Coordinates of C-alpha atoms in Angstrom, one line a residue:
M1 CA 0.0 0.0 0.0
I2 CA 1.3 3.4 -0.9
E3 CA 1.1 6.1 1.7
L4 CA 2.1 9.6 0.9
E5 CA 1.5 11.4 4.2
G6 CA 3.1 14.9 4.5
V7 CA 3.6 15.4 0.7
P8 CA 1.9 18.6 -0.4
E9 CA 0.0 19.0 -3.6
L10 CA 2.6 19.2 -6.3
I11 CA 2.9 21.7 -9.2
D12 CA 3.5 20.2 -12.7
P13 CA 5.6 17.3 -11.2
V14 CA 8.3 15.5 -13.2
M15 CA 9.9 12.4 -11.9
V16 CA 13.7 12.2 -12.3
A17 CA 15.2 8.8 -11.6
A18 CA 18.7 7.2 -11.6
F19 CA 19.9 3.8 -10.4
E20 CA 23.4 2.7 -9.4
G21 CA 24.8 -0.4 -11.2
W22 CA 24.8 -1.5 -14.8
N23 CA 23.3 1.7 -16.2
D24 CA 25.4 4.1 -14.2
A25 CA 29.0 4.1 -15.6
G26 CA 31.2 6.3 -13.5
D27 CA 28.3 6.9 -11.1
A28 CA 27.4 9.8 -13.4
A29 CA 23.6 9.4 -13.3
S30 CA 23.1 8.6 -9.6
T31 CA 25.5 11.5 -8.7
A32 CA 23.3 13.8 -10.9
V33 CA 20.2 13.0 -8.9
A34 CA 22.1 13.3 -5.6
H35 CA 23.3 16.7 -6.7
L36 CA 19.7 17.8 -7.3
E37 CA 18.7 16.5 -3.8
R38 CA 21.6 18.3 -2.2
E39 CA 21.2 21.7 -4.0
W40 CA 17.5 21.9 -3.4
K41 CA 17.5 20.2 0.0
G42 CA 15.2 17.4 -0.9
E43 CA 13.5 15.4 1.9
V44 CA 12.9 11.7 1.6
F45 CA 9.2 10.9 1.9
A46 CA 9.1 7.3 0.8
A47 CA 11.3 4.2 0.4
L48 CA 10.7 0.9 -1.2
D49 CA 11.0 -2.2 1.0
A50 CA 14.5 -3.5 0.5
E51 CA 13.5 -7.1 1.2
D52 CA 11.2 -7.1 -1.8
Y53 CA 13.8 -6.2 -4.4
Y54 CA 17.4 -6.7 -3.2
D55 CA 19.7 -9.7 -2.7
F56 CA 21.7 -8.6 0.3
Q57 CA 24.6 -10.9 -0.7
V58 CA 24.9 -8.8 -3.8
N59 CA 24.1 -5.4 -2.3
R60 CA 25.1 -5.7 1.3
P61 CA 23.8 -3.4 4.1
T62 CA 26.3 -1.2 5.8
V63 CA 26.8 -0.6 9.5
F64 CA 27.5 2.8 11.0
M65 CA 27.7 4.5 14.4
D66 CA 25.2 7.2 15.2
G67 CA 25.9 8.9 18.6
G68 CA 27.4 5.7 19.9
V69 CA 24.4 3.6 18.7
R70 CA 25.1 1.0 16.1
K71 CA 22.7 1.2 13.1
I72 CA 22.3 -0.4 9.7
T73 CA 21.5 1.2 6.4
W74 CA 19.8 -1.2 3.9
P75 CA 20.2 -0.9 0.2
T76 CA 17.0 0.5 -1.3
T77 CA 15.4 3.1 -3.5
R78 CA 14.2 6.4 -2.0
L79 CA 11.9 9.1 -3.2
S80 CA 12.1 12.8 -2.3
V81 CA 10.4 16.0 -3.6
V82 CA 12.0 19.3 -4.3
R83 CA 10.3 22.5 -5.4
V84 CA 11.9 24.5 -8.2
G85 CA 11.4 28.2 -7.8
G86 CA 11.4 31.0 -10.4
D87 CA 8.8 32.5 -12.7
K88 CA 7.2 29.1 -13.3
P89 CA 7.6 27.0 -10.1
R90 CA 7.3 23.2 -10.4
D91 CA 8.2 20.1 -8.4
L92 CA 10.6 17.3 -9.1
V93 CA 10.1 13.9 -7.6
L94 CA 13.6 12.5 -7.3
V95 CA 14.1 8.7 -7.3
R96 CA 17.6 7.5 -6.4
G97 CA 18.5 3.9 -5.6
I98 CA 20.2 0.7 -6.7
E99 CA 19.2 -1.4 -9.6
P100 CA 17.1 -4.1 -8.0
S101 CA 18.3 -7.7 -7.9
M102 CA 14.8 -9.2 -8.6
R103 CA 11.1 -8.6 -9.3
W104 CA 11.8 -5.8 -11.7
R105 CA 8.2 -5.6 -13.0
S106 CA 6.9 -5.2 -9.5
F107 CA 9.6 -2.6 -8.8
C108 CA 8.6 -0.5 -11.8
N109 CA 4.9 -0.9 -11.0
E110 CA 5.5 0.4 -7.5
L111 CA 7.3 3.4 -8.8
L112 CA 4.6 4.1 -11.3
G113 CA 2.1 3.8 -8.4
F114 CA 3.9 6.7 -6.7
A115 CA 3.9 8.6 -10.0
H116 CA 0.2 8.2 -10.4
E117 CA -0.6 9.2 -6.8
L118 CA 1.6 12.3 -7.2
G119 CA 0.2 13.3 -10.6
V120 CA 3.6 13.0 -12.3
E121 CA 3.3 14.3 -15.9
L122 CA 6.7 13.0 -17.2
V123 CA 9.3 10.5 -16.1
V124 CA 13.0 11.2 -17.0
V125 CA 15.5 8.4 -16.3
L126 CA 19.2 9.2 -16.3
G127 CA 21.8 6.7 -17.3
A128 CA 25.4 6.5 -18.2
L129 CA 27.2 3.9 -20.4
L130 CA 30.8 3.1 -21.4
G131 CA 31.7 4.3 -24.9
D132 CA 34.5 5.0 -27.3
T133 CA 34.6 8.7 -26.5
P134 CA 37.6 10.8 -25.6
H135 CA 37.7 12.5 -22.3
T136 CA 39.0 15.7 -23.9
R137 CA 35.8 16.4 -25.8
P138 CA 32.3 17.4 -24.5
V139 CA 30.4 14.4 -23.2
P140 CA 27.8 13.0 -25.7
V141 CA 24.3 12.9 -24.1
S142 CA 21.5 11.1 -26.0
G143 CA 17.9 11.8 -25.3
V144 CA 15.7 8.9 -26.3
T145 CA 12.1 7.7 -25.9
S146 CA 9.8 5.0 -27.3
D147 CA 7.0 7.5 -27.9
A148 CA 7.1 8.8 -31.5
D149 CA 5.0 11.8 -30.7
L150 CA 7.1 12.7 -27.6
A151 CA 10.3 12.3 -29.7
Q152 CA 9.0 14.8 -32.2
R153 CA 7.7 17.3 -29.6
M154 CA 10.8 17.3 -27.4
D155 CA 13.4 16.8 -30.2
L156 CA 14.5 13.4 -29.0
E157 CA 15.5 10.2 -30.7
E158 CA 12.9 7.4 -31.0
T159 CA 14.8 4.4 -29.5
K160 CA 15.5 1.5 -31.9
Y161 CA 17.7 -0.4 -29.5
E162 CA 17.7 -4.2 -29.3
G163 CA 19.7 -6.2 -26.9
P164 CA 20.3 -6.6 -23.1
T165 CA 18.8 -3.9 -21.0
G166 CA 18.9 -2.7 -17.4
I167 CA 16.3 -1.2 -15.1
V168 CA 16.4 2.1 -17.0
G169 CA 15.1 0.3 -20.2
V170 CA 12.6 -1.7 -18.2
L171 CA 11.2 1.3 -16.4
Q172 CA 10.9 3.3 -19.6
E173 CA 8.9 0.5 -21.2
A174 CA 6.7 0.1 -18.2
C175 CA 5.9 3.8 -18.4
A176 CA 5.0 3.4 -22.1
H177 CA 2.6 0.6 -21.3
A178 CA 1.1 2.6 -18.5
G179 CA 0.6 5.7 -20.7
V180 CA 3.1 7.8 -18.8
P181 CA 5.4 9.9 -21.0
A182 CA 9.0 8.8 -20.4
V183 CA 12.4 9.9 -21.6
S184 CA 15.9 8.5 -21.0
L185 CA 19.0 10.7 -21.0
W186 CA 22.3 8.7 -21.6
A187 CA 25.8 10.1 -21.0
A188 CA 28.7 8.3 -22.7
V189 CA 31.7 7.8 -20.3
P190 CA 35.2 7.0 -21.7
H191 CA 35.7 3.3 -21.2
Y192 CA 39.4 3.7 -20.5
V193 CA 38.7 5.8 -17.4
S194 CA 35.5 4.3 -16.2
Q195 CA 36.0 4.4 -12.4
P196 CA 33.8 6.8 -10.5
P197 CA 33.4 9.6 -10.0
N198 CA 33.0 11.3 -13.3
P199 CA 31.8 14.9 -12.6
K200 CA 32.1 15.9 -16.3
A201 CA 29.5 13.3 -17.3
T202 CA 27.3 14.3 -14.3
L203 CA 27.5 17.9 -15.4
A204 CA 26.6 17.0 -19.0
L205 CA 23.5 15.1 -17.8
L206 CA 22.4 18.0 -15.7
N207 CA 22.9 20.5 -18.6
R208 CA 20.8 18.2 -20.8
L209 CA 18.1 18.0 -18.1
E210 CA 18.1 21.8 -18.0
D211 CA 17.4 22.0 -21.7
L212 CA 14.7 19.3 -21.6
L213 CA 12.7 20.7 -18.7
D214 CA 13.6 24.4 -19.3
L215 CA 15.0 24.8 -15.8
R216 CA 18.0 26.5 -14.3
I217 CA 19.9 24.0 -12.1
P218 CA 22.6 25.4 -9.7
Q219 CA 25.9 23.7 -10.6
G220 CA 27.6 24.2 -7.3
E221 CA 31.2 22.9 -7.4
L222 CA 30.6 20.6 -10.4
P223 CA 32.3 22.7 -13.1
E224 CA 35.5 23.0 -11.0
D225 CA 35.3 19.3 -10.1
A226 CA 35.0 18.5 -13.9
R227 CA 38.0 20.6 -14.7
A228 CA 40.0 18.9 -12.0
W229 CA 38.9 15.5 -13.3
Q230 CA 40.1 16.2 -16.8
V231 CA 43.5 17.6 -15.6
G232 CA 44.0 14.3 -13.7
V233 CA 43.1 12.2 -16.7
D234 CA 45.3 14.3 -19.0
Q235 CA 48.2 13.7 -16.6
L236 CA 47.6 10.0 -16.4
A237 CA 47.3 9.7 -20.2
A238 CA 50.5 11.7 -20.7
E239 CA 52.4 9.1 -18.6
D240 CA 51.6 6.3 -21.1
S241 CA 52.3 6.8 -24.8
E242 CA 50.0 4.0 -25.7
V243 CA 47.0 5.6 -23.9
A244 CA 47.9 9.0 -25.3
E245 CA 48.0 7.6 -28.9
Y246 CA 44.6 5.9 -28.4
V247 CA 43.0 9.1 -27.0
Q248 CA 44.3 11.0 -30.1
T249 CA 42.7 8.3 -32.3
L250 CA 39.4 8.8 -30.5
E251 CA 39.7 12.6 -30.8
E252 CA 40.2 12.4 -34.6
A253 CA 37.3 10.0 -35.1
R254 CA 35.0 12.2 -33.0
D255 CA 36.0 15.5 -34.7
T256 CA 35.6 13.9 -38.1
A257 CA 32.2 12.6 -37.3
E258 CA 30.9 15.9 -35.9
L259 CA 32.4 18.2 -38.4
P260 CA 29.4 18.2 -40.7
E261 CA 27.1 18.8 -37.8
A262 CA 28.9 21.8 -36.3
S263 CA 25.6 23.7 -36.9
G264 CA 24.3 26.9 -35.6
E265 CA 21.7 25.0 -33.6
A266 CA 24.3 23.7 -31.2
I267 CA 25.8 27.2 -30.9
A268 CA 22.4 28.7 -30.3
R269 CA 21.6 26.2 -27.6
E270 CA 24.8 27.0 -25.7
F271 CA 24.2 30.7 -26.0
E272 CA 20.7 30.3 -24.5
R273 CA 22.2 28.4 -21.6
Y274 CA 24.8 31.2 -21.2
L275 CA 22.0 33.8 -21.0
R276 CA 20.1 31.8 -18.5
R277 CA 23.1 31.6 -16.2
R278 CA 23.6 35.4 -16.4
D279 CA 20.3 35.8 -14.7
V280 CA 21.0 37.3 -11.3
G281 CA 17.6 36.3 -9.9
P282 CA 17.2 33.2 -7.6
P283 CA 18.0 30.0 -9.4
G284 CA 15.3 27.7 -10.5
G285 CA 15.3 24.2 -9.6
H286 CA 19.2 21.6 -13.9
A287 CA 22.5 10.2 -28.3
T288 CA 22.6 12.6 -30.4
A289 CA 25.0 15.3 -29.8
D290 CA 27.3 16.5 -27.0
G291 CA 26.2 17.2 -23.5
G292 CA 25.9 20.9 -24.1
E293 CA 29.1 21.9 -22.3
G294 CA 30.4 25.1 -23.7
G295 CA 33.7 25.0 -21.9
S296 CA 36.4 22.5 -21.4
F297 CA 34.9 20.7 -18.4
L298 CA 37.2 17.7 -18.8
R299 CA 39.9 16.5 -16.2
D300 CA 40.5 13.7 -13.5
N301 CA 39.5 13.8 -9.9
P302 CA 42.6 14.3 -7.8
S303 CA 41.3 11.6 -5.4
G304 CA 41.0 9.1 -8.2
K305 CA 42.8 5.9 -7.3
G306 CA 45.4 4.5 -9.6
R307 CA 45.8 5.0 -13.3
P308 CA 43.1 4.2 -15.9
P309 CA 43.3 0.7 -17.4
K310 CA 45.1 0.6 -20.7
P311 CA 42.6 0.6 -23.5
P312 CA 42.6 -2.1 -26.2
R313 CA 44.4 -1.2 -29.3
P314 CA 42.1 -0.1 -32.1
G315 CA 40.6 -3.3 -33.6
A316 CA 41.4 -5.5 -30.6
A317 CA 38.7 -7.2 -28.6
E318 CA 37.5 -5.3 -25.6
S319 CA 37.5 -7.2 -22.3
G320 CA 34.5 -5.2 -20.9
D321 CA 33.5 -4.2 -17.4
G322 CA 31.6 -6.7 -15.2
D323 CA 29.6 -4.0 -13.5
E324 CA 29.0 -1.3 -16.1
G325 CA 29.2 -2.8 -19.6
D326 CA 28.6 -0.6 -22.6
T327 CA 25.0 -1.3 -23.2
S328 CA 24.8 1.3 -26.0
E329 CA 21.2 1.4 -25.1
E330 CA 19.4 4.1 -27.1

């Protein structure tokens, strides 16, 4: 039974969700939702029963001390609400958790039950996948949907993906069957530096979410973190000629592919974002092309552990990542 005590009547609510695990390369998507919760001081109003959806031998609970009292945090999925101010206030229902171990259909139905009770008008699911993209270029972010009308109205791609999927794909399809408009935003994370965090990919997802929902999202320290991240990756790549050569190959391929599409549309989109950010008023609530980053938000987290794994030589078979394989799901 769903109980939503203490939740006020919402204004034009949109549900924004992200899940740790297979669909969250570099923790980029889950970190984006955590950023929204932190910046807008979201308060958790509901949590799914962990026993229903998680294998605790896969996602183990953690023990912590609270004022000398020993407590346990169970892996689960939590929902919070934040109100976005500005000329057109609206509410975001933030969903952040871990990809469930079992009963995925029941999991999605329970989330859709919350969406129905809250009057959610649109579901946006954030994801990140591993790809052949250089860390020195803007992060590609794809916006996809299975709804042809929604794709045309919101300038998105209509997904044609076939293959293995994660909870992001299952939730989007559940929304389609329930008649709830749903969109997925996917950031491409360089496979040769896949360890979290990846603030550059997180920032790209938030920028794309800004454009999609016509919001202004406070960026906090993310731009500086993204620059530091790229500096670190640059330094690590410079220490290994094989990695540096491979990055250069990716850069050339990316630049060649995008040269015909260096259109005025991308420039106009970035200029609009610049104008929004010049607004001195209180901030509001933040694949096809790049993630909309106008600057060089590229560089490695100083706290990153170790050097990135050596990439395969072009043409060689990739070993893959057991946790966050490149689903290429669009």
